[in-house]
mmCIF file with all atom_site columns, C-alpha atoms in Angstrom:
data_model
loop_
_atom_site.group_PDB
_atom_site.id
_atom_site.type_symbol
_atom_site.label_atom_id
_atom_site.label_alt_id
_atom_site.label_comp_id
_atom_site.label_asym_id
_atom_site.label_entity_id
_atom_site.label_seq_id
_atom_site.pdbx_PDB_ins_code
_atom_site.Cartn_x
_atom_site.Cartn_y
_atom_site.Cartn_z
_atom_site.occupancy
_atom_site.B_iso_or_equiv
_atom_site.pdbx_formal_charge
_atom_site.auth_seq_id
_atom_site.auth_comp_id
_atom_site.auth_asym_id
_atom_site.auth_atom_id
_atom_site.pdbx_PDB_model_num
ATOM 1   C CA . UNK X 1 1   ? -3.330  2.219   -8.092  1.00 73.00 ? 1   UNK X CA 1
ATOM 2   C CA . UNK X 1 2   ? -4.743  0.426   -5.130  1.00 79.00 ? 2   UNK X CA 1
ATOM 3   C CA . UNK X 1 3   ? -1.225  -1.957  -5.550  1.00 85.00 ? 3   UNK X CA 1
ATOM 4   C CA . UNK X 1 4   ? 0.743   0.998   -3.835  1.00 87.00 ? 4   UNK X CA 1
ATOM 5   C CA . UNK X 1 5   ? -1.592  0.801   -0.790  1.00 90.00 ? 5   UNK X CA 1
ATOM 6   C CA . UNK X 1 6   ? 0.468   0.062   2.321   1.00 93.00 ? 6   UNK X CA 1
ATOM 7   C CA . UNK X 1 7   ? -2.842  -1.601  3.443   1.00 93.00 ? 7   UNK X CA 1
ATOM 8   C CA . UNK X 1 8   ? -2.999  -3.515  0.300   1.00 91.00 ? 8   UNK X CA 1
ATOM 9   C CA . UNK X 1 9   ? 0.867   -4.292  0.746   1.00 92.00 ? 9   UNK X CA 1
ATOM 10  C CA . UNK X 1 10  ? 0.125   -5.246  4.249   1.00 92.00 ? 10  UNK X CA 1
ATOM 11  C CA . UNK X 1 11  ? -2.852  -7.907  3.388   1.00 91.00 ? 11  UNK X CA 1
ATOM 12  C CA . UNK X 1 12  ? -0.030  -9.120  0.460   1.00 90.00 ? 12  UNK X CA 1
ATOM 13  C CA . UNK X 1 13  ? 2.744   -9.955  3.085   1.00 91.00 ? 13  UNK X CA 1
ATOM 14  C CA . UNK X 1 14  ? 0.323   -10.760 6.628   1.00 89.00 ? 14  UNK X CA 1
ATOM 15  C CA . UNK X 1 15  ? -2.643  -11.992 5.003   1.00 88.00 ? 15  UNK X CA 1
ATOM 16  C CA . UNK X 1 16  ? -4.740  -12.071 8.568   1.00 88.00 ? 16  UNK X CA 1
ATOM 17  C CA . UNK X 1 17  ? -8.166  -10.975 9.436   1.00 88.00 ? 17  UNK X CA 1
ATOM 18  C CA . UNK X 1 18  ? -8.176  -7.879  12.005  1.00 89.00 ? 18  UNK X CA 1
ATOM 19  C CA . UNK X 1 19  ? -8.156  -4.150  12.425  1.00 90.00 ? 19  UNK X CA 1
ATOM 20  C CA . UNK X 1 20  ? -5.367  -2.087  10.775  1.00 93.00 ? 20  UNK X CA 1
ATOM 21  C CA . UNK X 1 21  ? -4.121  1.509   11.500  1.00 90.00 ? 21  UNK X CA 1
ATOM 22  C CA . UNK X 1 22  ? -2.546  3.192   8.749   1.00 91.00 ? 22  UNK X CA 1
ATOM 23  C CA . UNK X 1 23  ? 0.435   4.544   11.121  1.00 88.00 ? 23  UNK X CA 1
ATOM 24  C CA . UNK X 1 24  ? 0.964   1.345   12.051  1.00 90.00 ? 24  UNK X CA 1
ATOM 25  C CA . UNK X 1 25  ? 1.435   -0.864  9.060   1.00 92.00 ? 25  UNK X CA 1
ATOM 26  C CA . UNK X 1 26  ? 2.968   2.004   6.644   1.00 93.00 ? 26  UNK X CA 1
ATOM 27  C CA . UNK X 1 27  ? 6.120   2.589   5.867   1.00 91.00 ? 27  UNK X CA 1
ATOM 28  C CA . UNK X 1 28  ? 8.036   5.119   7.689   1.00 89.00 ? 28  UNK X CA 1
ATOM 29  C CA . UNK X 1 29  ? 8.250   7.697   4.624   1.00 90.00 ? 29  UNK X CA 1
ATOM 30  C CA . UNK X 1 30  ? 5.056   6.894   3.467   1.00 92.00 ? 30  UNK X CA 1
ATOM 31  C CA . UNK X 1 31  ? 3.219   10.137  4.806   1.00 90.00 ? 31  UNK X CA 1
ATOM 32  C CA . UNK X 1 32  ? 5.843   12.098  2.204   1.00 91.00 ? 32  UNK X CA 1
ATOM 33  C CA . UNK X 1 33  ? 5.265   9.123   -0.819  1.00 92.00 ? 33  UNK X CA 1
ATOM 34  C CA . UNK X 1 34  ? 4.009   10.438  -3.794  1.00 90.00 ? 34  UNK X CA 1
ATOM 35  C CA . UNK X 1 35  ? 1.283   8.081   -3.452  1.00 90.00 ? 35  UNK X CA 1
ATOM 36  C CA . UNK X 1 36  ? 0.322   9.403   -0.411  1.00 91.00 ? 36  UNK X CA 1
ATOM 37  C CA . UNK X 1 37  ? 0.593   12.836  -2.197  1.00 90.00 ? 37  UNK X CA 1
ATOM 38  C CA . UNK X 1 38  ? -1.537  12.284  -4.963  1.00 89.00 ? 38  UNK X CA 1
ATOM 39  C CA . UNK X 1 39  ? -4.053  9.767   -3.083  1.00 89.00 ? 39  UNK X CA 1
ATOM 40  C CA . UNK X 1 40  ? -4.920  10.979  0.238   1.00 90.00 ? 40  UNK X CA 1
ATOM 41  C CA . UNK X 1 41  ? -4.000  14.090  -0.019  1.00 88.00 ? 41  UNK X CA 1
ATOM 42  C CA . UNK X 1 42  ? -5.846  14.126  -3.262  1.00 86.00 ? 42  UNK X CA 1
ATOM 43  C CA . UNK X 1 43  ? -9.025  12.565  -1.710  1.00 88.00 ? 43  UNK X CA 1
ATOM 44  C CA . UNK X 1 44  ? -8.840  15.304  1.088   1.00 87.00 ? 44  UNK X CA 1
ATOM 45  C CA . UNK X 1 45  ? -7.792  11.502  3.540   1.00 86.00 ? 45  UNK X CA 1
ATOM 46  C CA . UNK X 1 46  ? -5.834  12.827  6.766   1.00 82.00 ? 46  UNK X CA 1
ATOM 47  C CA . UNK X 1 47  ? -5.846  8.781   8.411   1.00 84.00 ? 47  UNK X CA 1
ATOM 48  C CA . UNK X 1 48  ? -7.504  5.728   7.725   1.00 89.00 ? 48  UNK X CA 1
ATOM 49  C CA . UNK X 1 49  ? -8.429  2.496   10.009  1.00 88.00 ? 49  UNK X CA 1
ATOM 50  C CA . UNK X 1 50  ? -8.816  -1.073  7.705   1.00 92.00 ? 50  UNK X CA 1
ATOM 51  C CA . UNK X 1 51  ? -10.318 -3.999  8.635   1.00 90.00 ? 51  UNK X CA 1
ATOM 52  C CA . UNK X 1 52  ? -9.558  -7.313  7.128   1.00 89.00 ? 52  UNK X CA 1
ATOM 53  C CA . UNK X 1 53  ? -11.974 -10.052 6.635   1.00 85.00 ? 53  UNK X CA 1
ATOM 54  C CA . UNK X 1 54  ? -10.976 -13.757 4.993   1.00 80.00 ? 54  UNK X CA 1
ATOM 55  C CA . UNK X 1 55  ? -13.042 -16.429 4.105   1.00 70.00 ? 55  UNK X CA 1
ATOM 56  C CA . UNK X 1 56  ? -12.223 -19.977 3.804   1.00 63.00 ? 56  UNK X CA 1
ATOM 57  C CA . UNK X 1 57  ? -12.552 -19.662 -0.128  1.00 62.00 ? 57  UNK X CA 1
ATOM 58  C CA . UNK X 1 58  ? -9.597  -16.958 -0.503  1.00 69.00 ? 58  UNK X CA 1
ATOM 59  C CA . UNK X 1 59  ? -11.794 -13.948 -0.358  1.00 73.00 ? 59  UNK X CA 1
ATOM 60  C CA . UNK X 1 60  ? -10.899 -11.215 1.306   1.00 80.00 ? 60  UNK X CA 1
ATOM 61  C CA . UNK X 1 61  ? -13.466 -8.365  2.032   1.00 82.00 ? 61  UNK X CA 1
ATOM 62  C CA . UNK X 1 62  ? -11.448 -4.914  3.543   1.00 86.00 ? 62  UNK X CA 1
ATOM 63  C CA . UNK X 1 63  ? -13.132 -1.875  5.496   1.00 85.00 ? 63  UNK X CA 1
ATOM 64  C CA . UNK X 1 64  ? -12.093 1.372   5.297   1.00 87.00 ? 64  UNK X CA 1
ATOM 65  C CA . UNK X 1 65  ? -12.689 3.937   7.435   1.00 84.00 ? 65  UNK X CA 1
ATOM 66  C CA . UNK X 1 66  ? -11.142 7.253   6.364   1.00 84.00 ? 66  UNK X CA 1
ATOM 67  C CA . UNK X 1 67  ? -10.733 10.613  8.207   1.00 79.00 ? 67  UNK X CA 1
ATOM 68  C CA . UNK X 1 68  ? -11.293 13.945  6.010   1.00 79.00 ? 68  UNK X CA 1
ATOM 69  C CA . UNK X 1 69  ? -10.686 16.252  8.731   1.00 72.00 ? 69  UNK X CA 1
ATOM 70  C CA . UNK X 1 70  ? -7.235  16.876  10.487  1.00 67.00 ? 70  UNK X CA 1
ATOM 71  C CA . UNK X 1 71  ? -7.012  16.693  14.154  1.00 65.00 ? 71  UNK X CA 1
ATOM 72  C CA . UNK X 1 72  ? -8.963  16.796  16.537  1.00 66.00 ? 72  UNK X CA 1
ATOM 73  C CA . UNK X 1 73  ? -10.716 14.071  14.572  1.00 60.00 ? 73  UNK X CA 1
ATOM 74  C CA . UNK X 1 74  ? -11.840 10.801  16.507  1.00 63.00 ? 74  UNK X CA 1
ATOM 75  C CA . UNK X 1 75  ? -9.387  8.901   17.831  1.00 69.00 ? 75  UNK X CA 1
ATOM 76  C CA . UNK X 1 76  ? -7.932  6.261   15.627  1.00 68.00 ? 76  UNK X CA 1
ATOM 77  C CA . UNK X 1 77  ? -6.529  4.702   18.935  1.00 74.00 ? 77  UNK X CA 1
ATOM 78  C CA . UNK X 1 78  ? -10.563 4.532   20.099  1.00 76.00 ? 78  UNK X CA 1
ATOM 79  C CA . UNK X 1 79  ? -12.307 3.569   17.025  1.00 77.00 ? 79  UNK X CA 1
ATOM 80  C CA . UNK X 1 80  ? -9.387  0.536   16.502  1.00 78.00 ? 80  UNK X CA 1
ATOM 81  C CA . UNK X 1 81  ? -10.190 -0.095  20.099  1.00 82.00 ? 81  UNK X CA 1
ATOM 82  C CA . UNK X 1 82  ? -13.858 -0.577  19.346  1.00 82.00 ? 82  UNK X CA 1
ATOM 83  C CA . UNK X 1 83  ? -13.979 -1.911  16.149  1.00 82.00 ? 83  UNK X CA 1
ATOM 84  C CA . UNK X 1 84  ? -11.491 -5.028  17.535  1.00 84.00 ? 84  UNK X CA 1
ATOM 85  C CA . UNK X 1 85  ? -14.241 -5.313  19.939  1.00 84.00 ? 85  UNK X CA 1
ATOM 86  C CA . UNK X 1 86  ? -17.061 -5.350  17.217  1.00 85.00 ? 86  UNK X CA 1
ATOM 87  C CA . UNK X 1 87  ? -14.760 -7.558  14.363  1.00 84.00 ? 87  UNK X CA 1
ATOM 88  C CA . UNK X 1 88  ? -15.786 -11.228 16.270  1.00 85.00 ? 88  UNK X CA 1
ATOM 89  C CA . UNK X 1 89  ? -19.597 -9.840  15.488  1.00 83.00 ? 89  UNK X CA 1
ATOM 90  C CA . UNK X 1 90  ? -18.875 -8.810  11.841  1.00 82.00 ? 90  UNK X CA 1
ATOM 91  C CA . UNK X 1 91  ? -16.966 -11.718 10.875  1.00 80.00 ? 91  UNK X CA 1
ATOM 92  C CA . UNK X 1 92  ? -19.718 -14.268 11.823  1.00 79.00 ? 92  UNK X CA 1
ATOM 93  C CA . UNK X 1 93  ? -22.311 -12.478 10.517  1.00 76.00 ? 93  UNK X CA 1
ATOM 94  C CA . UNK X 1 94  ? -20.233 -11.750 7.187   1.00 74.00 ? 94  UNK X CA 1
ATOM 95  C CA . UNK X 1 95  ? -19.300 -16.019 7.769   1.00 70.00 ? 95  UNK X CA 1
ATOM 96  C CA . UNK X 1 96  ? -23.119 -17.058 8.427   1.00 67.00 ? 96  UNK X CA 1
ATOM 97  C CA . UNK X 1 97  ? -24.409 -15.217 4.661   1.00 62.00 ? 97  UNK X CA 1
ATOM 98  C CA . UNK X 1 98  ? -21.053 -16.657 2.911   1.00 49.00 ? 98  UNK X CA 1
ATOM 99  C CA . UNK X 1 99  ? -18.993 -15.397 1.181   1.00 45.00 ? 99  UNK X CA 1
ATOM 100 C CA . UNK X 1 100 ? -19.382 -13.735 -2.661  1.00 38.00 ? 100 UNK X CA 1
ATOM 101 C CA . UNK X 1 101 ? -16.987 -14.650 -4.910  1.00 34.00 ? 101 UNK X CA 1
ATOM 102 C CA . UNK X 1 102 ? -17.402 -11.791 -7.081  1.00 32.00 ? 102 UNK X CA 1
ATOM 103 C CA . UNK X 1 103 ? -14.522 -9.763  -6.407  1.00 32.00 ? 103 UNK X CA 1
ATOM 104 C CA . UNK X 1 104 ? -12.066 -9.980  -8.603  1.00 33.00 ? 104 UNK X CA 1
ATOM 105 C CA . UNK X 1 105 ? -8.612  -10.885 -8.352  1.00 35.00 ? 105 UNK X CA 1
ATOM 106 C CA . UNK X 1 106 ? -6.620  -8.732  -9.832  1.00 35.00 ? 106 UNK X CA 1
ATOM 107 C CA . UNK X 1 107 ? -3.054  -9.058  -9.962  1.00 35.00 ? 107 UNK X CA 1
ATOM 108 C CA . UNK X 1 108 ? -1.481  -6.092  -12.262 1.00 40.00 ? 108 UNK X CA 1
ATOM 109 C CA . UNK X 1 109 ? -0.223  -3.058  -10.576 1.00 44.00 ? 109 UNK X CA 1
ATOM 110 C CA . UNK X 1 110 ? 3.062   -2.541  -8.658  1.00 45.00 ? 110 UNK X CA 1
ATOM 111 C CA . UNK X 1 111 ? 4.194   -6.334  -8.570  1.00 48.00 ? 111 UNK X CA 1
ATOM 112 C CA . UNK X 1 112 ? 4.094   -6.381  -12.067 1.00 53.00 ? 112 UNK X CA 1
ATOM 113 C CA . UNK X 1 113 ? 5.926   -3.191  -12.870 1.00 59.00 ? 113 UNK X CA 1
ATOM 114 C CA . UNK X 1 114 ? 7.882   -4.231  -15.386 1.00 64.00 ? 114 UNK X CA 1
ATOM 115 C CA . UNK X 1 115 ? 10.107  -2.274  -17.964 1.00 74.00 ? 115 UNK X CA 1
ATOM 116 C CA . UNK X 1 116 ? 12.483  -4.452  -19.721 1.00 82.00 ? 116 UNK X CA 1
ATOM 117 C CA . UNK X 1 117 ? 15.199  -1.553  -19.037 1.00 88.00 ? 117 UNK X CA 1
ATOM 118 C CA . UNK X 1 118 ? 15.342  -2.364  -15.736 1.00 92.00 ? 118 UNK X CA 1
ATOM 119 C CA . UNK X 1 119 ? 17.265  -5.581  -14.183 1.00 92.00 ? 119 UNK X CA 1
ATOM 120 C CA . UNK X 1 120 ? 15.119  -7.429  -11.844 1.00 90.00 ? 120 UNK X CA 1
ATOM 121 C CA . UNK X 1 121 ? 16.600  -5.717  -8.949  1.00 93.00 ? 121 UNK X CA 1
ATOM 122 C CA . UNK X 1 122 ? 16.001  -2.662  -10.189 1.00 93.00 ? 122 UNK X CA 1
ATOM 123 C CA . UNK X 1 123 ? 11.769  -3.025  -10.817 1.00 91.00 ? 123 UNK X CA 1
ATOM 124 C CA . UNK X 1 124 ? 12.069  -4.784  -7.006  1.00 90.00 ? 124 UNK X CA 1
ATOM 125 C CA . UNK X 1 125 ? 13.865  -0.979  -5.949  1.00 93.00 ? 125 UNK X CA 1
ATOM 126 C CA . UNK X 1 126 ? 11.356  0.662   -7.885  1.00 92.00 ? 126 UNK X CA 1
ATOM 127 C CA . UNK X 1 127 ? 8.359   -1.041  -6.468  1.00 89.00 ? 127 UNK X CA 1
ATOM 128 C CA . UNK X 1 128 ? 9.546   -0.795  -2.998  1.00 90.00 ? 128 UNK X CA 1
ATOM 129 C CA . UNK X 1 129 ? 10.372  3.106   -3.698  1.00 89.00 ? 129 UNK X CA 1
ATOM 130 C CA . UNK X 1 130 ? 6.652   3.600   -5.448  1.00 88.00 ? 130 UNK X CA 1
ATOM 131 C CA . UNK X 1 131 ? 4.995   2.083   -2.135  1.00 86.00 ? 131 UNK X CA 1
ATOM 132 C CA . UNK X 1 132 ? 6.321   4.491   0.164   1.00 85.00 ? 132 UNK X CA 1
ATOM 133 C CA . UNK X 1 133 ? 9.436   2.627   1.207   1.00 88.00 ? 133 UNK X CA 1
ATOM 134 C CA . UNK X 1 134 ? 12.463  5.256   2.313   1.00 89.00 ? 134 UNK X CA 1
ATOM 135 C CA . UNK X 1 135 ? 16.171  4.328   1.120   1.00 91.00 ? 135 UNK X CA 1
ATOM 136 C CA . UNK X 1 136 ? 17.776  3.237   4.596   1.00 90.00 ? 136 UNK X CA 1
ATOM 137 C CA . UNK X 1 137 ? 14.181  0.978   4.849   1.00 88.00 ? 137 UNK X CA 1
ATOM 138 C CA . UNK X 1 138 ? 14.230  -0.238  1.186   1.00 91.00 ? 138 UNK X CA 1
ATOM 139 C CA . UNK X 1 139 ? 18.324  -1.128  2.357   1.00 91.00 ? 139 UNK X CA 1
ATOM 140 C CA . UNK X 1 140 ? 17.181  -3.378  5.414   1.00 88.00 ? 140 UNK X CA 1
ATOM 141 C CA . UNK X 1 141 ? 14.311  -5.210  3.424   1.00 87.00 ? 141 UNK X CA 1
ATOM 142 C CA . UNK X 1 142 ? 16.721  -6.234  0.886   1.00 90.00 ? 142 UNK X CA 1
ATOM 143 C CA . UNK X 1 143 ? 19.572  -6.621  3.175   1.00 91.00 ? 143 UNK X CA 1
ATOM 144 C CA . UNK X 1 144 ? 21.791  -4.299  0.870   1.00 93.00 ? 144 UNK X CA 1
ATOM 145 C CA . UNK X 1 145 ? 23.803  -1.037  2.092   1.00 92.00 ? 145 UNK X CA 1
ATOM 146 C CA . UNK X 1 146 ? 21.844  2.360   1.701   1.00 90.00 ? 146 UNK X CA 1
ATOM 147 C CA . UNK X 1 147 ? 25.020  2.990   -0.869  1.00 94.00 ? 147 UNK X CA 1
ATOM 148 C CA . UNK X 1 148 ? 23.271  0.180   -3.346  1.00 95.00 ? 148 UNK X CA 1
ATOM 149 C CA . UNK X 1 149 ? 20.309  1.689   -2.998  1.00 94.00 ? 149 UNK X CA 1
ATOM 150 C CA . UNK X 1 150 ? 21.463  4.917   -4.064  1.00 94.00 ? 150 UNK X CA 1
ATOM 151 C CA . UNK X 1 151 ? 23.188  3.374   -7.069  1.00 95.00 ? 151 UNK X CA 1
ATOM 152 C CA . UNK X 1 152 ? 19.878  1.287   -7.990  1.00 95.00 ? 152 UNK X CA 1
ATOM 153 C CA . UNK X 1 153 ? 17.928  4.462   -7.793  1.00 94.00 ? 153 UNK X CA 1
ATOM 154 C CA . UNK X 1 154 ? 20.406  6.608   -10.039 1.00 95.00 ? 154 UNK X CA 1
ATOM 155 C CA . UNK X 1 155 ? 20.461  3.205   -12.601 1.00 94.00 ? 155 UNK X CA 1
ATOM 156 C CA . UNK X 1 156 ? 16.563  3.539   -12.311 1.00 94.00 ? 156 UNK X CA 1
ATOM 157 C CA . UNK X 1 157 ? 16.341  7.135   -12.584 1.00 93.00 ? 157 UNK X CA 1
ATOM 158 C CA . UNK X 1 158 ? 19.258  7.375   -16.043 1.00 94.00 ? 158 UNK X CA 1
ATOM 159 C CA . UNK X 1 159 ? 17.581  3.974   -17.477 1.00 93.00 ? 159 UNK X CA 1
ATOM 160 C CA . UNK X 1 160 ? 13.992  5.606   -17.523 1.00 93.00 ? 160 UNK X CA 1
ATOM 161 C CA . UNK X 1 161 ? 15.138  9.338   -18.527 1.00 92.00 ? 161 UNK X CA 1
ATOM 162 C CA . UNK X 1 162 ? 13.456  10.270  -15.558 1.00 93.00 ? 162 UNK X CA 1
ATOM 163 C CA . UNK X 1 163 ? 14.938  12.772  -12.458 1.00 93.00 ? 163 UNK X CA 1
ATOM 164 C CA . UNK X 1 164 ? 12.220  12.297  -9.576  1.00 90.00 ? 164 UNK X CA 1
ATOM 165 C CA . UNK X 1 165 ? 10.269  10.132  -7.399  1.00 87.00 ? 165 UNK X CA 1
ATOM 166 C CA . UNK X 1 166 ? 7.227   11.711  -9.057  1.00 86.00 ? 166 UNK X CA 1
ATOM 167 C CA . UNK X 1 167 ? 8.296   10.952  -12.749 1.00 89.00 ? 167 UNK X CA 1
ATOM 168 C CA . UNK X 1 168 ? 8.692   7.499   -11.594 1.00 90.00 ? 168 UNK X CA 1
ATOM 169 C CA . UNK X 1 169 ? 4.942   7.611   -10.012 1.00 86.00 ? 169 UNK X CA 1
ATOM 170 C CA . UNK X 1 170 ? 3.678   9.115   -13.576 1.00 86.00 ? 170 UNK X CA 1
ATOM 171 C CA . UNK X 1 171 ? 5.596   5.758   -15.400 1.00 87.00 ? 171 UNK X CA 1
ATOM 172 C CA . UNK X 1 172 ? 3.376   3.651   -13.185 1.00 84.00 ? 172 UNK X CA 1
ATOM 173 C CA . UNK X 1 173 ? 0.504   5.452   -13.465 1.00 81.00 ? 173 UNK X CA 1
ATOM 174 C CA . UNK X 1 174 ? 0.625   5.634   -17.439 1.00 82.00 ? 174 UNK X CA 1
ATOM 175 C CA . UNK X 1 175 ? 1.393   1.819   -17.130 1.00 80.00 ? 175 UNK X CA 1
ATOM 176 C CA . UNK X 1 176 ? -1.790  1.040   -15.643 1.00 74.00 ? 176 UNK X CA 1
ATOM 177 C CA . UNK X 1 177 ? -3.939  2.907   -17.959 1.00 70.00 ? 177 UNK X CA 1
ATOM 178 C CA . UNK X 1 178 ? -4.149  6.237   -15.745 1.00 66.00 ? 178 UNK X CA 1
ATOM 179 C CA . UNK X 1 179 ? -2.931  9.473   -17.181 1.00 58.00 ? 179 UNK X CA 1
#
């Protein structure tokens, strides 16, 4: 499931090392995504800060720093503040013991949501929908009008025999193994 992370989707398309607010690199209807529904919400998660580490042999190690209480917790703002001050310190001391290559790199998950019902367009709608994407933003990505969108979604929808957002979700889920 970690595929429909917007921090995971974030590494995928600006692969560089830093410190990562979750307002800041999601997409704009992601607080009301399904994923964010059944994830954070699930996992009690009201925020989260990331930060990204790369090594030279195309590992990547991420932080996470999650917030289980609403507001007033700490302030992302001030712990993003601080932990860009402390990242130069944690990446050479993460660069002076190398590097394990022991994570794994795997690829399945929402780039490879594939059902042979849909045209390639379609999955590409789906995915985008599935991360969090809204239609108007999905529309601009793709440089298509919100109307194709619509149409895609409704083609998506009738092809699966599904009526929801949330059906689609359960399709992915059920594709990776997770009922």
């Amino acid at each position: 499931m970690y595929q429909l992370d917007p921090f995971y989707q974030h590494w995928l398309s600006h692969p560089t090392t830093g410190v990562f607010r979750l307002d800041d690199i999601a997409p704009s209807e992601f607080r009301r995504s399904e994923y964010f529904l059944t994830y954070y919400t699930g996992l009690g998660l009201h925020d989260e800060l990331m930060c990204f580490f790369s090594s030279n042999t195309n590992t990547t190690l991420a932080f996470s720093f999650g917030f289980y209480q609403p507001p007033p917790h700490p302030d992302g703002c001030l712990l993003s503040d601080k932990m860009a001050y402390l990242f130069p310190l944690l990446q050479a001391l993460l660069e002076k013991h190398h590097w394990q290559s022991a994570i794994n790199d795997d690829r399945a998950g929402s780039e490879e949501f594939i059902d042979e019902r849909l045209s390639e367009r379609e999955q590409q709608v789906a995915r985008l929908f599935l991360q969090g994407h809204s239609a108007p933003a999905i529309a601009e990505l793709l440089c298509i009008s919100p109307g194709t969108v619509k149409n895609h979604r409704k083609n998506i929808y009738g092809k699966l025999a599904i009526n929801s957002q949330a059906e689609l979700f359960q399709l992915f889920l059920r594709q990776l193994g997770v009922e």
